[in-house]
């Protein structure tokens, strides 16, 4: 396992862009797949997308038009940008490491979670 | 509406065995490996079972997983009070080309 530390604002205005960063405190980002997953208050988990360290990405079809995930291997971190947010995007956002990539859902390491509220 | 269907709740008394189901389809559970996650309130999920029935290091053998056709199950034997948590199944969906999660099952230890 690796340790993941999340950072970013906890409050975003409607129509603006939600930005979060996940930094590896231990381990190297230069392998495996790096995902963002969110959980609305009191609800279940929703996969947002992942990035491989080479920069290859895969996004949830329902969010694809608004999401960008990027990686900075020199800083051992990856980031989430979610554009044009609404109240429906209010959730706890998690970063996670996925071991297998395509056809796999083996998330073995998770960040601490970041509650992001969309409100004016 | 989740692609994977789990019962919203389950309950049992300490020492008993409880099973949580995860129902999917030919595009997910039937063709890909199922994982299970345990989540306590206010904390991140923890990988509990991977590849249908494998346990990560440190997970007690009271937890077991199985899969048959389009359904998977998580069983917890010798139930303990500290097992009270939310449990989620997860699997890759070939139609959506990405991971999907079940809606979650809240386990109450009576």
PDB file of C-alpha atoms in Angstrom:
ATOM      1  CA  UNK A   1       0.000   0.000   0.000  1.00  0.00           C
ATOM      2  CA  UNK A   2       0.899   3.672  -0.371  1.00  0.00           C
ATOM      3  CA  UNK A   3      -0.106   6.766   1.583  1.00  0.00           C
ATOM      4  CA  UNK A   4      -2.178   9.343  -0.293  1.00  0.00           C
ATOM      5  CA  UNK A   5      -2.648  12.934   0.914  1.00  0.00           C
ATOM      6  CA  UNK A   6      -5.428  15.019  -0.594  1.00  0.00           C
ATOM      7  CA  UNK A   7      -5.552  18.804  -0.799  1.00  0.00           C
ATOM      8  CA  UNK A   8      -7.855  21.428  -2.258  1.00  0.00           C
ATOM      9  CA  UNK A   9     -10.663  23.838  -1.374  1.00  0.00           C
ATOM     10  CA  UNK A  10     -13.693  22.591   0.497  1.00  0.00           C
ATOM     11  CA  UNK A  11     -16.080  25.131  -1.001  1.00  0.00           C
ATOM     12  CA  UNK A  12     -16.677  25.820  -4.682  1.00  0.00           C
ATOM     13  CA  UNK A  13     -19.201  28.164  -6.250  1.00  0.00           C
ATOM     14  CA  UNK A  14     -21.755  26.892  -8.770  1.00  0.00           C
ATOM     15  CA  UNK A  15     -20.536  26.958 -12.390  1.00  0.00           C
ATOM     16  CA  UNK A  16     -16.907  27.106 -11.263  1.00  0.00           C
ATOM     17  CA  UNK A  17     -14.234  24.383 -11.346  1.00  0.00           C
ATOM     18  CA  UNK A  18     -13.570  21.931  -8.545  1.00  0.00           C
ATOM     19  CA  UNK A  19      -9.841  21.185  -8.234  1.00  0.00           C
ATOM     20  CA  UNK A  20      -8.228  18.600  -5.980  1.00  0.00           C
ATOM     21  CA  UNK A  21      -4.727  17.179  -5.765  1.00  0.00           C
ATOM     22  CA  UNK A  22      -3.547  13.851  -4.404  1.00  0.00           C
ATOM     23  CA  UNK A  23       0.101  13.516  -3.402  1.00  0.00           C
ATOM     24  CA  UNK A  24       1.842  10.244  -2.621  1.00  0.00           C
ATOM     25  CA  UNK A  25       3.545  10.485   0.763  1.00  0.00           C
ATOM     26  CA  UNK A  26       5.082   7.079   0.236  1.00  0.00           C
ATOM     27  CA  UNK A  27       5.707   5.040  -2.873  1.00  0.00           C
ATOM     28  CA  UNK A  28       6.018   6.097  -6.502  1.00  0.00           C
ATOM     29  CA  UNK A  29       3.325   7.236  -8.871  1.00  0.00           C
ATOM     30  CA  UNK A  30       5.257   5.732 -11.765  1.00  0.00           C
ATOM     31  CA  UNK A  31       3.177   2.575 -12.000  1.00  0.00           C
ATOM     32  CA  UNK A  32      -0.397   1.482 -11.376  1.00  0.00           C
ATOM     33  CA  UNK A  33      -3.566   3.457 -12.013  1.00  0.00           C
ATOM     34  CA  UNK A  34      -4.673   6.499 -10.057  1.00  0.00           C
ATOM     35  CA  UNK A  35      -8.382   7.146  -9.583  1.00  0.00           C
ATOM     36  CA  UNK A  36     -10.822   9.676  -8.249  1.00  0.00           C
ATOM     37  CA  UNK A  37     -14.007   8.403  -6.594  1.00  0.00           C
ATOM     38  CA  UNK A  38     -16.729  10.449  -4.942  1.00  0.00           C
ATOM     39  CA  UNK A  39     -19.479   9.848  -2.406  1.00  0.00           C
ATOM     40  CA  UNK A  40     -22.410  12.275  -2.003  1.00  0.00           C
ATOM     41  CA  UNK A  41     -23.491  12.721   1.619  1.00  0.00           C
ATOM     42  CA  UNK A  42     -25.307   9.618   2.818  1.00  0.00           C
ATOM     43  CA  UNK A  43     -24.990   7.884  -0.531  1.00  0.00           C
ATOM     44  CA  UNK A  44     -22.828   5.325  -2.305  1.00  0.00           C
ATOM     45  CA  UNK A  45     -19.557   5.438  -4.188  1.00  0.00           C
ATOM     46  CA  UNK A  46     -19.181   6.734  -7.743  1.00  0.00           C
ATOM     47  CA  UNK A  47     -16.061   6.267  -9.858  1.00  0.00           C
ATOM     48  CA  UNK A  48     -15.020   9.464 -11.647  1.00  0.00           C
ATOM     49  CA  UNK A  49     -12.002   8.348 -13.649  1.00  0.00           C
ATOM     50  CA  UNK A  50      -8.414   7.204 -13.595  1.00  0.00           C
ATOM     51  CA  UNK A  51      -5.039   8.094 -15.032  1.00  0.00           C
ATOM     52  CA  UNK A  52      -2.044   5.890 -15.684  1.00  0.00           C
ATOM     53  CA  UNK A  53       1.338   7.425 -14.890  1.00  0.00           C
ATOM     54  CA  UNK A  54       2.026   7.757 -18.609  1.00  0.00           C
ATOM     55  CA  UNK A  55      -0.927  10.144 -18.854  1.00  0.00           C
ATOM     56  CA  UNK A  56      -3.456   7.760 -20.370  1.00  0.00           C
ATOM     57  CA  UNK A  57      -6.938   8.416 -18.951  1.00  0.00           C
ATOM     58  CA  UNK A  58     -10.364   6.816 -18.685  1.00  0.00           C
ATOM     59  CA  UNK A  59     -13.406   8.708 -17.439  1.00  0.00           C
ATOM     60  CA  UNK A  60     -16.900   7.828 -16.326  1.00  0.00           C
ATOM     61  CA  UNK A  61     -19.265   8.385 -19.251  1.00  0.00           C
ATOM     62  CA  UNK A  62     -21.601  10.430 -17.056  1.00  0.00           C
ATOM     63  CA  UNK A  63     -18.855  12.920 -16.125  1.00  0.00           C
ATOM     64  CA  UNK A  64     -16.542  12.718 -19.124  1.00  0.00           C
ATOM     65  CA  UNK A  65     -17.570  16.076 -20.612  1.00  0.00           C
ATOM     66  CA  UNK A  66     -16.604  17.947 -17.421  1.00  0.00           C
ATOM     67  CA  UNK A  67     -13.635  16.009 -16.024  1.00  0.00           C
ATOM     68  CA  UNK A  68      -9.898  16.221 -16.506  1.00  0.00           C
ATOM     69  CA  UNK A  69      -7.427  14.121 -14.525  1.00  0.00           C
ATOM     70  CA  UNK A  70      -3.743  14.931 -14.872  1.00  0.00           C
ATOM     71  CA  UNK A  71      -0.511  13.576 -13.426  1.00  0.00           C
ATOM     72  CA  UNK A  72       2.780  15.200 -12.444  1.00  0.00           C
ATOM     73  CA  UNK A  73       5.324  12.458 -11.946  1.00  0.00           C
ATOM     74  CA  UNK A  74       8.024  14.919 -10.829  1.00  0.00           C
ATOM     75  CA  UNK A  75       5.847  15.879  -7.846  1.00  0.00           C
ATOM     76  CA  UNK A  76       4.470  12.371  -7.309  1.00  0.00           C
ATOM     77  CA  UNK A  77       0.920  13.692  -7.538  1.00  0.00           C
ATOM     78  CA  UNK A  78      -2.203  13.613  -9.653  1.00  0.00           C
ATOM     79  CA  UNK A  79      -5.095  16.036  -9.874  1.00  0.00           C
ATOM     80  CA  UNK A  80      -8.815  16.283 -10.571  1.00  0.00           C
ATOM     81  CA  UNK A  81     -10.577  19.157 -12.317  1.00  0.00           C
ATOM     82  CA  UNK A  82     -14.378  19.063 -12.513  1.00  0.00           C
ATOM     83  CA  UNK A  83     -15.849  21.956 -14.465  1.00  0.00           C
ATOM     84  CA  UNK A  84     -19.222  23.682 -14.293  1.00  0.00           C
ATOM     85  CA  UNK A  85     -20.132  22.244 -10.922  1.00  0.00           C
ATOM     86  CA  UNK A  86     -23.624  22.273  -9.427  1.00  0.00           C
ATOM     87  CA  UNK A  87     -24.997  21.329  -6.032  1.00  0.00           C
ATOM     88  CA  UNK A  88     -25.243  17.737  -7.287  1.00  0.00           C
ATOM     89  CA  UNK A  89     -21.441  17.610  -7.273  1.00  0.00           C
ATOM     90  CA  UNK A  90     -21.327  18.127  -3.515  1.00  0.00           C
ATOM     91  CA  UNK A  91     -19.603  15.021  -2.160  1.00  0.00           C
ATOM     92  CA  UNK A  92     -16.632  13.573  -0.366  1.00  0.00           C
ATOM     93  CA  UNK A  93     -13.976  13.058  -3.010  1.00  0.00           C
ATOM     94  CA  UNK A  94     -11.388  10.298  -2.626  1.00  0.00           C
ATOM     95  CA  UNK A  95      -8.226   9.596  -4.537  1.00  0.00           C
ATOM     96  CA  UNK A  96      -7.200   5.954  -4.731  1.00  0.00           C
ATOM     97  CA  UNK A  97      -4.652   3.625  -6.247  1.00  0.00           C
ATOM     98  CA  UNK A  98      -6.003   0.874  -8.487  1.00  0.00           C
ATOM     99  CA  UNK A  99      -3.717  -2.071  -9.060  1.00  0.00           C
ATOM    100  CA  UNK A 100      -4.978  -3.638 -12.254  1.00  0.00           C
ATOM    101  CA  UNK A 101      -6.267  -0.976 -14.629  1.00  0.00           C
ATOM    102  CA  UNK A 102      -8.736  -2.094 -17.260  1.00  0.00           C
ATOM    103  CA  UNK A 103     -11.180  -4.792 -16.051  1.00  0.00           C
ATOM    104  CA  UNK A 104     -10.038  -4.299 -12.453  1.00  0.00           C
ATOM    105  CA  UNK A 105     -11.525  -2.567  -9.406  1.00  0.00           C
ATOM    106  CA  UNK A 106      -8.766  -3.351  -6.933  1.00  0.00           C
ATOM    107  CA  UNK A 107      -8.471  -0.037  -5.021  1.00  0.00           C
ATOM    108  CA  UNK A 108      -5.951  -0.910  -2.328  1.00  0.00           C
ATOM    109  CA  UNK A 109      -4.934   2.548  -1.095  1.00  0.00           C
ATOM    110  CA  UNK A 110      -7.171   5.555  -0.473  1.00  0.00           C
ATOM    111  CA  UNK A 111      -6.725   9.191   0.436  1.00  0.00           C
ATOM    112  CA  UNK A 112      -8.359  10.609   3.539  1.00  0.00           C
ATOM    113  CA  UNK A 113     -11.272  12.092   1.610  1.00  0.00           C
ATOM    114  CA  UNK A 114     -12.135  15.723   0.932  1.00  0.00           C
ATOM    115  CA  UNK A 115     -15.613  17.099   1.483  1.00  0.00           C
ATOM    116  CA  UNK A 116     -16.328  19.555  -1.308  1.00  0.00           C
ATOM    117  CA  UNK A 117     -19.475  21.634  -1.040  1.00  0.00           C
ATOM    118  CA  UNK A 118     -20.854  23.480  -4.038  1.00  0.00           C
ATOM    119  CA  UNK A 119     -22.598  26.602  -2.832  1.00  0.00           C
ATOM    120  CA  UNK A 120     -22.646  30.312  -3.484  1.00  0.00           C
TER     121      UNK A 120
ATOM    122  CA  UNK B   1     -29.929   3.594  -9.501  1.00  0.00           C
ATOM    123  CA  UNK B   2     -26.783   1.470  -9.231  1.00  0.00           C
ATOM    124  CA  UNK B   3     -25.789  -0.991 -11.927  1.00  0.00           C
ATOM    125  CA  UNK B   4     -25.119  -3.452  -9.110  1.00  0.00           C
ATOM    126  CA  UNK B   5     -27.922  -4.261  -6.671  1.00  0.00           C
ATOM    127  CA  UNK B   6     -27.273  -4.778  -2.983  1.00  0.00           C
ATOM    128  CA  UNK B   7     -29.773  -4.979  -0.139  1.00  0.00           C
ATOM    129  CA  UNK B   8     -29.762  -1.604   1.647  1.00  0.00           C
ATOM    130  CA  UNK B   9     -29.486  -3.215   5.039  1.00  0.00           C
ATOM    131  CA  UNK B  10     -28.635  -6.438   6.848  1.00  0.00           C
ATOM    132  CA  UNK B  11     -28.519  -7.399  10.486  1.00  0.00           C
ATOM    133  CA  UNK B  12     -27.521 -10.263  12.740  1.00  0.00           C
ATOM    134  CA  UNK B  13     -26.443 -10.941  16.293  1.00  0.00           C
ATOM    135  CA  UNK B  14     -22.865 -11.437  17.451  1.00  0.00           C
ATOM    136  CA  UNK B  15     -21.479 -14.829  16.541  1.00  0.00           C
ATOM    137  CA  UNK B  16     -23.923 -15.389  13.707  1.00  0.00           C
ATOM    138  CA  UNK B  17     -23.181 -15.594  10.015  1.00  0.00           C
ATOM    139  CA  UNK B  18     -24.483 -12.959   7.622  1.00  0.00           C
ATOM    140  CA  UNK B  19     -24.431 -12.832   3.843  1.00  0.00           C
ATOM    141  CA  UNK B  20     -24.617  -9.743   1.629  1.00  0.00           C
ATOM    142  CA  UNK B  21     -25.521 -10.162  -2.015  1.00  0.00           C
ATOM    143  CA  UNK B  22     -24.470  -8.196  -5.084  1.00  0.00           C
ATOM    144  CA  UNK B  23     -26.513  -8.728  -8.221  1.00  0.00           C
ATOM    145  CA  UNK B  24     -25.216  -7.616 -11.592  1.00  0.00           C
ATOM    146  CA  UNK B  25     -25.305  -8.704 -15.226  1.00  0.00           C
ATOM    147  CA  UNK B  26     -23.395 -10.355 -18.030  1.00  0.00           C
ATOM    148  CA  UNK B  27     -21.478  -7.143 -18.673  1.00  0.00           C
ATOM    149  CA  UNK B  28     -20.007  -6.910 -15.192  1.00  0.00           C
ATOM    150  CA  UNK B  29     -20.246  -9.578 -12.467  1.00  0.00           C
ATOM    151  CA  UNK B  30     -20.441 -12.533 -14.831  1.00  0.00           C
ATOM    152  CA  UNK B  31     -17.284 -11.632 -16.738  1.00  0.00           C
ATOM    153  CA  UNK B  32     -15.072  -9.677 -14.327  1.00  0.00           C
ATOM    154  CA  UNK B  33     -13.692 -10.062 -10.830  1.00  0.00           C
ATOM    155  CA  UNK B  34     -15.719  -8.683  -7.938  1.00  0.00           C
ATOM    156  CA  UNK B  35     -14.184  -6.774  -5.050  1.00  0.00           C
ATOM    157  CA  UNK B  36     -15.727  -5.878  -1.700  1.00  0.00           C
ATOM    158  CA  UNK B  37     -15.093  -2.804   0.439  1.00  0.00           C
ATOM    159  CA  UNK B  38     -15.800  -2.056   4.083  1.00  0.00           C
ATOM    160  CA  UNK B  39     -16.460   1.540   5.092  1.00  0.00           C
ATOM    161  CA  UNK B  40     -16.958   2.995   8.548  1.00  0.00           C
ATOM    162  CA  UNK B  41     -18.706   6.381   8.866  1.00  0.00           C
ATOM    163  CA  UNK B  42     -16.375   9.277   8.164  1.00  0.00           C
ATOM    164  CA  UNK B  43     -13.560   7.107   6.837  1.00  0.00           C
ATOM    165  CA  UNK B  44     -12.340   5.931   3.449  1.00  0.00           C
ATOM    166  CA  UNK B  45     -13.378   2.498   2.168  1.00  0.00           C
ATOM    167  CA  UNK B  46     -11.040  -0.401   2.815  1.00  0.00           C
ATOM    168  CA  UNK B  47     -10.448  -3.283   0.410  1.00  0.00           C
ATOM    169  CA  UNK B  48     -11.894  -6.375   2.073  1.00  0.00           C
ATOM    170  CA  UNK B  49     -12.078  -8.996  -0.675  1.00  0.00           C
ATOM    171  CA  UNK B  50     -10.462  -8.890  -4.111  1.00  0.00           C
ATOM    172  CA  UNK B  51     -10.736 -11.095  -7.187  1.00  0.00           C
ATOM    173  CA  UNK B  52     -14.027 -12.596  -5.944  1.00  0.00           C
ATOM    174  CA  UNK B  53     -12.662 -14.461  -2.932  1.00  0.00           C
ATOM    175  CA  UNK B  54      -9.124 -13.357  -2.081  1.00  0.00           C
ATOM    176  CA  UNK B  55      -8.363 -11.617   1.215  1.00  0.00           C
ATOM    177  CA  UNK B  56      -5.708  -8.893   1.490  1.00  0.00           C
ATOM    178  CA  UNK B  57      -3.150  -9.344   4.210  1.00  0.00           C
ATOM    179  CA  UNK B  58      -4.629  -8.513   7.600  1.00  0.00           C
ATOM    180  CA  UNK B  59      -8.266  -9.251   6.758  1.00  0.00           C
ATOM    181  CA  UNK B  60      -9.611 -11.963   9.088  1.00  0.00           C
ATOM    182  CA  UNK B  61     -10.692 -15.250   7.537  1.00  0.00           C
ATOM    183  CA  UNK B  62     -14.162 -14.606   8.972  1.00  0.00           C
ATOM    184  CA  UNK B  63     -14.694 -12.636   5.763  1.00  0.00           C
ATOM    185  CA  UNK B  64     -15.185 -14.611   2.569  1.00  0.00           C
ATOM    186  CA  UNK B  65     -16.393 -13.904  -0.942  1.00  0.00           C
ATOM    187  CA  UNK B  66     -17.932 -15.958  -3.701  1.00  0.00           C
ATOM    188  CA  UNK B  67     -19.389 -15.501  -7.159  1.00  0.00           C
ATOM    189  CA  UNK B  68     -21.776 -17.468  -9.335  1.00  0.00           C
ATOM    190  CA  UNK B  69     -23.046 -16.245 -12.676  1.00  0.00           C
ATOM    191  CA  UNK B  70     -24.287 -12.684 -12.386  1.00  0.00           C
ATOM    192  CA  UNK B  71     -24.282 -12.599  -8.578  1.00  0.00           C
ATOM    193  CA  UNK B  72     -21.633 -12.327  -5.909  1.00  0.00           C
ATOM    194  CA  UNK B  73     -21.790 -12.613  -2.142  1.00  0.00           C
ATOM    195  CA  UNK B  74     -19.867 -11.495   0.890  1.00  0.00           C
ATOM    196  CA  UNK B  75     -20.157 -13.686   3.966  1.00  0.00           C
ATOM    197  CA  UNK B  76     -19.120 -12.751   7.476  1.00  0.00           C
ATOM    198  CA  UNK B  77     -19.019 -15.542  10.017  1.00  0.00           C
ATOM    199  CA  UNK B  78     -18.586 -15.212  13.767  1.00  0.00           C
ATOM    200  CA  UNK B  79     -20.021 -11.719  13.532  1.00  0.00           C
ATOM    201  CA  UNK B  80     -18.475  -9.145  15.866  1.00  0.00           C
ATOM    202  CA  UNK B  81     -19.695  -5.714  16.925  1.00  0.00           C
ATOM    203  CA  UNK B  82     -16.783  -4.070  15.123  1.00  0.00           C
ATOM    204  CA  UNK B  83     -18.082  -5.479  11.828  1.00  0.00           C
ATOM    205  CA  UNK B  84     -20.906  -2.939  11.911  1.00  0.00           C
ATOM    206  CA  UNK B  85     -20.196  -0.870   8.809  1.00  0.00           C
ATOM    207  CA  UNK B  86     -21.251  -0.246   5.220  1.00  0.00           C
ATOM    208  CA  UNK B  87     -20.216  -2.801   2.609  1.00  0.00           C
ATOM    209  CA  UNK B  88     -19.882  -2.168  -1.113  1.00  0.00           C
ATOM    210  CA  UNK B  89     -19.291  -4.489  -4.027  1.00  0.00           C
ATOM    211  CA  UNK B  90     -17.367  -3.238  -7.055  1.00  0.00           C
ATOM    212  CA  UNK B  91     -16.701  -4.656 -10.490  1.00  0.00           C
ATOM    213  CA  UNK B  92     -15.616  -3.500 -13.937  1.00  0.00           C
ATOM    214  CA  UNK B  93     -18.511  -2.978 -16.341  1.00  0.00           C
ATOM    215  CA  UNK B  94     -17.716  -3.766 -19.969  1.00  0.00           C
ATOM    216  CA  UNK B  95     -20.601  -1.659 -21.308  1.00  0.00           C
ATOM    217  CA  UNK B  96     -19.636   1.452 -19.336  1.00  0.00           C
ATOM    218  CA  UNK B  97     -15.919   0.702 -19.727  1.00  0.00           C
ATOM    219  CA  UNK B  98     -15.201   1.483 -16.103  1.00  0.00           C
ATOM    220  CA  UNK B  99     -15.690   0.431 -12.478  1.00  0.00           C
ATOM    221  CA  UNK B 100     -19.151   0.399 -10.950  1.00  0.00           C
ATOM    222  CA  UNK B 101     -20.136   0.103  -7.297  1.00  0.00           C
ATOM    223  CA  UNK B 102     -23.153  -1.386  -5.650  1.00  0.00           C
ATOM    224  CA  UNK B 103     -25.405   0.900  -3.680  1.00  0.00           C
ATOM    225  CA  UNK B 104     -23.999  -0.373  -0.416  1.00  0.00           C
ATOM    226  CA  UNK B 105     -25.350  -2.451   2.464  1.00  0.00           C
ATOM    227  CA  UNK B 106     -25.462  -1.141   6.002  1.00  0.00           C
ATOM    228  CA  UNK B 107     -24.708  -4.000   8.377  1.00  0.00           C
ATOM    229  CA  UNK B 108     -26.073  -3.721  11.893  1.00  0.00           C
ATOM    230  CA  UNK B 109     -24.839  -6.021  14.649  1.00  0.00           C
ATOM    231  CA  UNK B 110     -27.770  -6.397  17.027  1.00  0.00           C
TER     232      UNK B 110
END
